[in-house]
PDB file of C-alpha atoms in Angstrom:
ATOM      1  CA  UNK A   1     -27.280  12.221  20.933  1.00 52.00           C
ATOM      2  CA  UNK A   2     -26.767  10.834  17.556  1.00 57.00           C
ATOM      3  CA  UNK A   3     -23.276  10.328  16.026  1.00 58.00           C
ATOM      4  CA  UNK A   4     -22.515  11.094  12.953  1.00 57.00           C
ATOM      5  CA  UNK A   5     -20.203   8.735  10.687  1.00 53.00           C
ATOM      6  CA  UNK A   6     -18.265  10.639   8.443  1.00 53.00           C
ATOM      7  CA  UNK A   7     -17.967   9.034   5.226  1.00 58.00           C
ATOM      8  CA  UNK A   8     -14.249   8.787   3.353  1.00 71.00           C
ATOM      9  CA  UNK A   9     -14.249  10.159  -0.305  1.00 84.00           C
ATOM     10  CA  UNK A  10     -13.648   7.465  -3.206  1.00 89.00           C
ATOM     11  CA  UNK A  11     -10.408   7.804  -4.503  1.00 93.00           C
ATOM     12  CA  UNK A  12      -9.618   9.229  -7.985  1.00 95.00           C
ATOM     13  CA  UNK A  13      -9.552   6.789 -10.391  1.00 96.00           C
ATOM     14  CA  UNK A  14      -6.729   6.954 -13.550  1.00 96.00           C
ATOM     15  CA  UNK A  15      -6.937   4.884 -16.671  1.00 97.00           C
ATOM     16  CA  UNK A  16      -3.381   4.492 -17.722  1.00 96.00           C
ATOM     17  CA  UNK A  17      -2.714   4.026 -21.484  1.00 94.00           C
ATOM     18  CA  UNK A  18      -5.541   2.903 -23.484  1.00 95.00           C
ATOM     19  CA  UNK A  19      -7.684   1.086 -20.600  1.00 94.00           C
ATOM     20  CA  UNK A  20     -10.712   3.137 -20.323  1.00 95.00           C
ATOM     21  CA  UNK A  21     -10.898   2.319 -24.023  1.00 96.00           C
ATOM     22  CA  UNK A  22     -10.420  -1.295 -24.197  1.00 96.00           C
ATOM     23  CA  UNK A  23     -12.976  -1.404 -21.215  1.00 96.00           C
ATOM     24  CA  UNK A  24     -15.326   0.126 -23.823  1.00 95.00           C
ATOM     25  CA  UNK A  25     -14.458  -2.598 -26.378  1.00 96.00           C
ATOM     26  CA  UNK A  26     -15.745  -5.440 -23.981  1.00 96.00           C
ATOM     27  CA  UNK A  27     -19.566  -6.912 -24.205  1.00 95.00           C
ATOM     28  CA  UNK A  28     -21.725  -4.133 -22.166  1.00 95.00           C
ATOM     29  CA  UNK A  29     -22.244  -6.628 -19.628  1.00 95.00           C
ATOM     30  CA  UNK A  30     -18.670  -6.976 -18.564  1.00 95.00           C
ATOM     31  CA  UNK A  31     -17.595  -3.467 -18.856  1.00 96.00           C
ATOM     32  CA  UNK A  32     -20.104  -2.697 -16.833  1.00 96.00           C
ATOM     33  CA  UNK A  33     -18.884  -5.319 -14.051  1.00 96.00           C
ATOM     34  CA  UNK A  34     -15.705  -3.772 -14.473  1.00 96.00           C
ATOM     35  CA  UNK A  35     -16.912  -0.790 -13.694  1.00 96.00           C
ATOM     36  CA  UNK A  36     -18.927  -1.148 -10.486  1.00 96.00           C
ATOM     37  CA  UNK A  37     -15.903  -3.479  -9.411  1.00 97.00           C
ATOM     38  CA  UNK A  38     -13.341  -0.846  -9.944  1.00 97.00           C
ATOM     39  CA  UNK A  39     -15.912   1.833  -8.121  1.00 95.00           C
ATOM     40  CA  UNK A  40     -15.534  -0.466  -5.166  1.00 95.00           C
ATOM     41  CA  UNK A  41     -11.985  -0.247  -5.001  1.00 96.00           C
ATOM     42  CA  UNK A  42     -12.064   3.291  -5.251  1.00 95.00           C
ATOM     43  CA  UNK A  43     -14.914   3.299  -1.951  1.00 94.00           C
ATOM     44  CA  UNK A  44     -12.165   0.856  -0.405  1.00 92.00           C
ATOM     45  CA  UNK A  45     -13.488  -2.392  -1.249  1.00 93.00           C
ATOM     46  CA  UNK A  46     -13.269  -5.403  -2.697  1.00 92.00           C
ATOM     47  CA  UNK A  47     -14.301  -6.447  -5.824  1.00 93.00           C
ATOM     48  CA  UNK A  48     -16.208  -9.829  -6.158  1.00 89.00           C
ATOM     49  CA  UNK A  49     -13.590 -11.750  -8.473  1.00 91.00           C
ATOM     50  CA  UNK A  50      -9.978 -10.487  -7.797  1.00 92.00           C
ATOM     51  CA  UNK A  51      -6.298 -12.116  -7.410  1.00 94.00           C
ATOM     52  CA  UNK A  52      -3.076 -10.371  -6.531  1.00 96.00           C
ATOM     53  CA  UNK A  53      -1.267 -10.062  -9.347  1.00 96.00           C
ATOM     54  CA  UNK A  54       2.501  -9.876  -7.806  1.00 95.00           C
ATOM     55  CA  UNK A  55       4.555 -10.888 -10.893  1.00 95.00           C
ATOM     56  CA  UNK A  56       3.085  -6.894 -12.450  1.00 96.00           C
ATOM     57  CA  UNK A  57       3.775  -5.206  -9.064  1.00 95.00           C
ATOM     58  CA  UNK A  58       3.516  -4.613  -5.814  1.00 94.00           C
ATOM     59  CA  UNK A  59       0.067  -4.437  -4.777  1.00 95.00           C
ATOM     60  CA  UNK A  60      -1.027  -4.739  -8.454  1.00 97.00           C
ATOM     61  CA  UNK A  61      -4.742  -6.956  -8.427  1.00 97.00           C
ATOM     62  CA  UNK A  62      -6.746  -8.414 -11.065  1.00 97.00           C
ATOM     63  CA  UNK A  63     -10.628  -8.134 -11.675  1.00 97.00           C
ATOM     64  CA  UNK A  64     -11.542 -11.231 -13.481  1.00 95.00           C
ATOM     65  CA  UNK A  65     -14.670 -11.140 -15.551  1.00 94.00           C
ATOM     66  CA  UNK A  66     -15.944 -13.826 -17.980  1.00 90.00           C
ATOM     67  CA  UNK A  67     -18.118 -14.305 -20.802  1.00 88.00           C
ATOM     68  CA  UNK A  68     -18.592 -17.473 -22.375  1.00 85.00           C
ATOM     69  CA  UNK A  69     -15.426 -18.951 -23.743  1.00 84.00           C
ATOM     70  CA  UNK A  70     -13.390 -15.578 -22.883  1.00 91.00           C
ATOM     71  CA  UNK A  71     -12.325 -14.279 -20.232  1.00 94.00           C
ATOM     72  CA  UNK A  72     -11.724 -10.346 -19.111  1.00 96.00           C
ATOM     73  CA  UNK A  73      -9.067  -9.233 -17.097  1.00 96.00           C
ATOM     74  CA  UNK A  74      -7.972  -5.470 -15.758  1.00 97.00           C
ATOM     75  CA  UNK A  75      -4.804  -4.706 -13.784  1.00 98.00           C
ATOM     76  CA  UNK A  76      -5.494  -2.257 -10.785  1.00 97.00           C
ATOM     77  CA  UNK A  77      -3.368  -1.108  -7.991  1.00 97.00           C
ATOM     78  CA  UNK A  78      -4.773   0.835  -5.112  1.00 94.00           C
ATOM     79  CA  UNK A  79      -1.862   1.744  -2.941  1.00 92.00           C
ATOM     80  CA  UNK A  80      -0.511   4.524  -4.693  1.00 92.00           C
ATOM     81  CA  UNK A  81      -1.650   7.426  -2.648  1.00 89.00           C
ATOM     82  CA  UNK A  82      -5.499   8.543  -3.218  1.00 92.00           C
ATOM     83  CA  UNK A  83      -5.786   7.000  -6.809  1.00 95.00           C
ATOM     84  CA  UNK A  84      -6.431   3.857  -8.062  1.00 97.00           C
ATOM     85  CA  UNK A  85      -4.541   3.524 -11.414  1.00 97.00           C
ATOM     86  CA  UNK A  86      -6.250   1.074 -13.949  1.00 98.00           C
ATOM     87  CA  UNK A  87      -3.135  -0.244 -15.643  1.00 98.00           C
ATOM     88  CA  UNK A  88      -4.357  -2.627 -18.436  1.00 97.00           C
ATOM     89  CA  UNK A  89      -7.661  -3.825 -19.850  1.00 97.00           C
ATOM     90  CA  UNK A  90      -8.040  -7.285 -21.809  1.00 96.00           C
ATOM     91  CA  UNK A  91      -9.193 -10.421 -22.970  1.00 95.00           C
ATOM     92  CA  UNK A  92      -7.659 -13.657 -23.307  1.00 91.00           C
ATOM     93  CA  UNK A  93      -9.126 -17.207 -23.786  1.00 85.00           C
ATOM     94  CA  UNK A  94      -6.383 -19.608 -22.103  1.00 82.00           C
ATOM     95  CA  UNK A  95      -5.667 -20.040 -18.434  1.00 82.00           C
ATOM     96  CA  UNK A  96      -2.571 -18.493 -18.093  1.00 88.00           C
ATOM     97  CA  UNK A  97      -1.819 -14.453 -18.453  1.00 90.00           C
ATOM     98  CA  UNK A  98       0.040 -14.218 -21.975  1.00 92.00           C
ATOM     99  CA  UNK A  99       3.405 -12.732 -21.430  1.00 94.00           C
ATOM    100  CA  UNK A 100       2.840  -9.317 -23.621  1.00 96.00           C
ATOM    101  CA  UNK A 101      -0.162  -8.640 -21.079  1.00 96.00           C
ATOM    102  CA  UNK A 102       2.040  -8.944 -17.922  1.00 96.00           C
ATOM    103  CA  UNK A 103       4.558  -6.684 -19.777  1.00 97.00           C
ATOM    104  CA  UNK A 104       2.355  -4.195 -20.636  1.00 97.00           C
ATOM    105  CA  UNK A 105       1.144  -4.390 -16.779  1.00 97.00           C
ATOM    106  CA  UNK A 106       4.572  -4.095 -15.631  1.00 97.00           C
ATOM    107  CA  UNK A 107       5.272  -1.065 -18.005  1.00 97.00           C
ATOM    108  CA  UNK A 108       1.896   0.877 -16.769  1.00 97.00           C
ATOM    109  CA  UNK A 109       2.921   0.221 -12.845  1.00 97.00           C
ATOM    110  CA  UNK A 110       6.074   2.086 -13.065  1.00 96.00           C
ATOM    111  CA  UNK A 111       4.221   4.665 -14.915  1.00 95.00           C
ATOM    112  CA  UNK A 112       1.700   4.790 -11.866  1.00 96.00           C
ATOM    113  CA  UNK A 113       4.565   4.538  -9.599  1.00 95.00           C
ATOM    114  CA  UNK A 114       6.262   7.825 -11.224  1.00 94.00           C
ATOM    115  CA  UNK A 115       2.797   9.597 -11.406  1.00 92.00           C
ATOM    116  CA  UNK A 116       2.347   8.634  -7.913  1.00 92.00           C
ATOM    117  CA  UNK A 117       5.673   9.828  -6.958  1.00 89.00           C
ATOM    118  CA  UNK A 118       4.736  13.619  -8.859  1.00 84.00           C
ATOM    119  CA  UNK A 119       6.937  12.551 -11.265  1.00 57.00           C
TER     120      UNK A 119
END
């Protein structure tokens, strides 16, 4: 008797703000990384290059692409229900996260939160 493993359905995924198009902007190459690493998260698992991003939110992670000199960044969380909500898409060529990026983060998760909520 053969038993059958019933797989889960992806989660939605929801580009807050202007994500999906500053995904677009990025060299083919990444965007497409992005891409198959946020369709992991949304099939439950874990993209090759991430880091919890606490100071933007509670379970808030970053996908970390790079491309020469620059490197990529999105904002994700996952643990809002049965979407993941893409917060913020964008490039930056220092080490550390410039502080109008983690605000604009920080602004997009309590938008998630509220759509989250059915707000």
């Amino acid at each position: 008797m053969a038993i059958e493993i019933e797989e889960e359905e992806p989660k939605k995924v929801y580009y807050v703000g202007s994500c999906e198009k500053d995904i677009k902007k990025f060299p083919t190459d990444v965007a497409d990384d992005i891409a198959s690493a946020i369709d992991m998260v949304a099939h439950g698992e874990e993209p090759d290059d991430f880091k919890p991003m606490k100071s933007v939110g509670a379970g808030v992670y970053e996908i970390r692409e790079r491309d020469g000199d620059t490197w990529y960044r999105v904002f994700y969380v996952a643990k809002l229900g049965d979407t993941v909500y893409v917060l913020h898409a964008f490039r930056k060529n220092q080490n550390k996260t410039p502080p109008k990026d983690l605000a604009t983060g920080q602004q997009r998760y309590k938008l998630a939160v509220q759509l989250a909520a059915g707000e």
